[in-house]
Amino acid sequence: MATPNYGYEKRQKELAKRKKKEEKLREKAHRKLSPSSDGLAPGDPETDVASLERDAPTVPELPTKNG
């Protein structure tokens, strides 16, 4: 009986993992390029709230007496 080729099996798993990772990155890039594809328009309140959470307004510091 022939012995199993563990190196071949490992290589196939690595290739499948790499292919899956590349596909995920491709999907992520596609979503990033077309954000309205998930059904939210730029004027939707949900989109506006998300943008506000990311870019919180900064409050300038007031000068103190000690200066």
GROMACS .gro file of C-alpha atoms in nm:
model
   67
    1MET     CA    1   0.000   0.000   0.000
    2ALA     CA    2   0.126   0.348  -0.088
    3THR     CA    3   0.195   0.599   0.185
    4PRO     CA    4  -0.007   0.920   0.194
    5ASN     CA    5   0.160   1.225   0.048
    6TYR     CA    6   0.113   1.469   0.333
    7GLY     CA    7   0.316   1.739   0.159
    8TYR     CA    8   0.075   1.738  -0.134
    9GLU     CA    9  -0.227   1.758   0.097
   10LYS     CA   10  -0.071   2.045   0.290
   11ARG     CA   11   0.008   2.232  -0.031
   12GLN     CA   12  -0.350   2.192  -0.153
   13LYS     CA   13  -0.485   2.329   0.177
   14GLU     CA   14  -0.247   2.626   0.159
   15LEU     CA   15  -0.353   2.700  -0.198
   16ALA     CA   16  -0.720   2.681  -0.105
   17LYS     CA   17  -0.664   2.911   0.192
   18ARG     CA   18  -0.476   3.163  -0.023
   19LYS     CA   19  -0.747   3.152  -0.289
   20LYS     CA   20  -1.018   3.212  -0.029
   21LYS     CA   21  -0.823   3.503   0.123
   22GLU     CA   22  -0.771   3.665  -0.218
   23GLU     CA   23  -1.139   3.625  -0.297
   24LYS     CA   24  -1.231   3.795   0.033
   25LEU     CA   25  -0.995   4.084  -0.042
   26ARG     CA   26  -1.141   4.116  -0.392
   27GLU     CA   27  -1.495   4.126  -0.251
   28LYS     CA   28  -1.391   4.383   0.011
   29ALA     CA   29  -1.234   4.604  -0.255
   30HIS     CA   30  -1.545   4.574  -0.468
   31ARG     CA   31  -1.767   4.677  -0.175
   32LYS     CA   32  -1.538   4.969  -0.099
   33LEU     CA   33  -1.554   5.094  -0.458
   34SER     CA   34  -1.934   5.075  -0.472
   35PRO     CA   35  -2.070   5.149  -0.121
   36SER     CA   36  -2.427   5.205  -0.243
   37SER     CA   37  -2.454   4.841  -0.352
   38ASP     CA   38  -2.575   4.739  -0.005
   39GLY     CA   39  -2.893   4.945  -0.048
   40LEU     CA   40  -2.791   5.258   0.141
   41ALA     CA   41  -2.779   5.584  -0.049
   42PRO     CA   42  -2.547   5.866   0.060
   43GLY     CA   43  -2.847   6.063   0.192
   44ASP     CA   44  -2.976   5.783   0.413
   45PRO     CA   45  -2.971   5.856   0.787
   46GLU     CA   46  -2.792   5.528   0.855
   47THR     CA   47  -2.507   5.628   0.624
   48ASP     CA   48  -2.490   5.977   0.775
   49VAL     CA   49  -2.473   5.838   1.130
   50ALA     CA   50  -2.191   5.606   1.031
   51SER     CA   51  -1.995   5.893   0.882
   52LEU     CA   52  -2.048   6.100   1.196
   53GLU     CA   53  -1.919   5.818   1.414
   54ARG     CA   54  -1.603   5.792   1.207
   55ASP     CA   55  -1.532   6.165   1.185
   56ALA     CA   56  -1.621   6.302   1.525
   57PRO     CA   57  -1.593   6.681   1.544
   58THR     CA   58  -1.306   6.815   1.750
   59VAL     CA   59  -1.356   7.086   2.008
   60PRO     CA   60  -1.078   7.345   2.031
   61GLU     CA   61  -0.928   7.388   2.376
   62LEU     CA   62  -0.996   7.714   2.555
   63PRO     CA   63  -0.701   7.918   2.676
   64THR     CA   64  -0.640   7.903   3.049
   65LYS     CA   65  -0.527   8.173   3.291
   66ASN     CA   66  -0.198   7.996   3.356
   67GLY     CA   67  -0.133   8.007   2.991
   0.00000   0.00000   0.00000
